[in-house]
CSV table of C-alpha atoms in Angstrom, one decimal:
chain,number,residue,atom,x,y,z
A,1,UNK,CA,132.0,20.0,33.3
A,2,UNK,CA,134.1,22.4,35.4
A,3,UNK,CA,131.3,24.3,36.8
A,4,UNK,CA,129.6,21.1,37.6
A,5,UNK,CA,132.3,20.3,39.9
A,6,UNK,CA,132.4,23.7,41.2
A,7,UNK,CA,128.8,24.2,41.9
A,8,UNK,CA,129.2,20.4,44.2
A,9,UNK,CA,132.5,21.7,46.1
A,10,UNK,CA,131.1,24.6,47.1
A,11,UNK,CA,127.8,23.3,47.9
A,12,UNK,CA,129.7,20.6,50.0
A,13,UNK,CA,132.1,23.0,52.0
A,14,UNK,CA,128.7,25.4,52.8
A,15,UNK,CA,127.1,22.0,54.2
A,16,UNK,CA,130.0,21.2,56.2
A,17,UNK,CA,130.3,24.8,57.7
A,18,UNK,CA,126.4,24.9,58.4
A,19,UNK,CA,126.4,21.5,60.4
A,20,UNK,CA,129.4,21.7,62.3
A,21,UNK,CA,129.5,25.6,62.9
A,22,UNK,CA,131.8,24.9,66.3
A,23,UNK,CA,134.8,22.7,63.6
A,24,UNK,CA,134.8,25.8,60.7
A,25,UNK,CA,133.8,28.9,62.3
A,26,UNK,CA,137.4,29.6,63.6
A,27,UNK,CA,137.8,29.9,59.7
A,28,UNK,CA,134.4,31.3,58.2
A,29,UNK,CA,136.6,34.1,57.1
A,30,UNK,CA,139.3,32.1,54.7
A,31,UNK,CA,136.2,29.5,54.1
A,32,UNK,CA,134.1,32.7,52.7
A,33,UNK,CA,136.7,33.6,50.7
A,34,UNK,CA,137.9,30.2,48.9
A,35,UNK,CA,133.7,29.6,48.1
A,36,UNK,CA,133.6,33.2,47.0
A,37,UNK,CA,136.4,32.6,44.4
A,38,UNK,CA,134.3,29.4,43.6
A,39,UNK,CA,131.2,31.4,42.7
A,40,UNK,CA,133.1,33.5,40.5
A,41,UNK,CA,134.6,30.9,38.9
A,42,UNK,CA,131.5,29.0,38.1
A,43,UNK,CA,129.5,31.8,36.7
A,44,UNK,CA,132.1,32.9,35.0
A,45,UNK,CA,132.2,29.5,33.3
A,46,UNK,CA,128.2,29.2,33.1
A,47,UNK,CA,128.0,32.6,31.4
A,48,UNK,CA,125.8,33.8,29.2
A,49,UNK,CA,125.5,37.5,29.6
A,50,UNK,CA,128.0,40.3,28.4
A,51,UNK,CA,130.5,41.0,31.2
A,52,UNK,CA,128.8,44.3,31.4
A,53,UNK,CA,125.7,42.3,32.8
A,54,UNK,CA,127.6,39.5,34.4
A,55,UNK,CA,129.4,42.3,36.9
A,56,UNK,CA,125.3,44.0,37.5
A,57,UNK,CA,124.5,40.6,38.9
A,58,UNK,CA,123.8,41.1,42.8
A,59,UNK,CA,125.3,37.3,43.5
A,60,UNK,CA,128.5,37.9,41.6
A,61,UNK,CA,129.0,41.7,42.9
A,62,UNK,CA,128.4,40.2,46.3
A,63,UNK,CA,131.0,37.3,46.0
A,64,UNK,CA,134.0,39.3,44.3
A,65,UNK,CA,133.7,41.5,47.3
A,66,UNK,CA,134.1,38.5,49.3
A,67,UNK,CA,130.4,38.1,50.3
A,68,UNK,CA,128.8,34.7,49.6
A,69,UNK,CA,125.4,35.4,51.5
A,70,UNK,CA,123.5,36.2,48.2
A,71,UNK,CA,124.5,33.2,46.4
A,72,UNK,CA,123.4,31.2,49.6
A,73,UNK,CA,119.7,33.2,49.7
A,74,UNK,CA,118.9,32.4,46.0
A,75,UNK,CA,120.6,29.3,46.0
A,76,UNK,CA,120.2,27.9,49.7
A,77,UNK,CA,116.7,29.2,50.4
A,78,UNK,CA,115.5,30.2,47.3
A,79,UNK,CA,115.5,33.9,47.9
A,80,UNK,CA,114.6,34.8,44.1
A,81,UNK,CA,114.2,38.2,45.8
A,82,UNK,CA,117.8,38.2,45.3
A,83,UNK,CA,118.1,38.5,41.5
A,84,UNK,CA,114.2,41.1,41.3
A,85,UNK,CA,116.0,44.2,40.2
A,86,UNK,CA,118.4,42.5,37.9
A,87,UNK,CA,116.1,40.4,36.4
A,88,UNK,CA,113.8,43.6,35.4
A,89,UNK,CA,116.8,45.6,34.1
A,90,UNK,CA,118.0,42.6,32.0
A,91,UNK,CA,114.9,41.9,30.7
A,92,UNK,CA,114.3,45.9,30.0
A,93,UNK,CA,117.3,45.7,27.9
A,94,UNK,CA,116.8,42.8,25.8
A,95,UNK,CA,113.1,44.3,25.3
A,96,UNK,CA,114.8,47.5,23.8
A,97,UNK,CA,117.3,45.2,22.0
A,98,UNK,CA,114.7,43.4,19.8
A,99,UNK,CA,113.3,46.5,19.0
A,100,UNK,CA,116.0,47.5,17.3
């Protein structure tokens, strides 16, 4: 799938940038930005929220404003810490969905 290939790309170019910091740093900035539209991309493609909750998520706010250190913390290092307060409001609302 699309997002398969995504998800290796971008993993890829953040392993090349991370072991040869001296070759891509000169270009962190348009590096950032092409994995950032990656990210996007893939969870857009990997969605299975609303795009009401899709745009709450802290990883995809972060990238669309051109940030990818999120997605690296909960992806990289395992950060879940990245997705606490998301994950309690989604969970909130799908309690007061069933309910209904």
């Amino acid at each position: 799938m699309l997002s398969d290939v995504l998800a290796d790309a971008e993993t890829a170019i953040y392993r090349y940038q991370t072991e040869w910091p001296d070759v891509y740093a000169p270009l962190a900035e348009e590096i950032d930005a092409v994995r950032c539209r990656m990210i996007l991309l893939q969870m857009r493609l990997d969605q299975a929220v609303s795009d009401d909750w899709l745009e709450r998520n802290p990883i995809y706010k972060a990238a669309k404003a051109g940030d990818p250190g999120p997605h690296d913390a909960y992806m990289r290092h395992e950060d879940d810490s990245v997705l606490e307060a998301y994950q309690r409001e989604f969970a909130a609302f799908l309690t007061g969905q069933s309910k209904s």
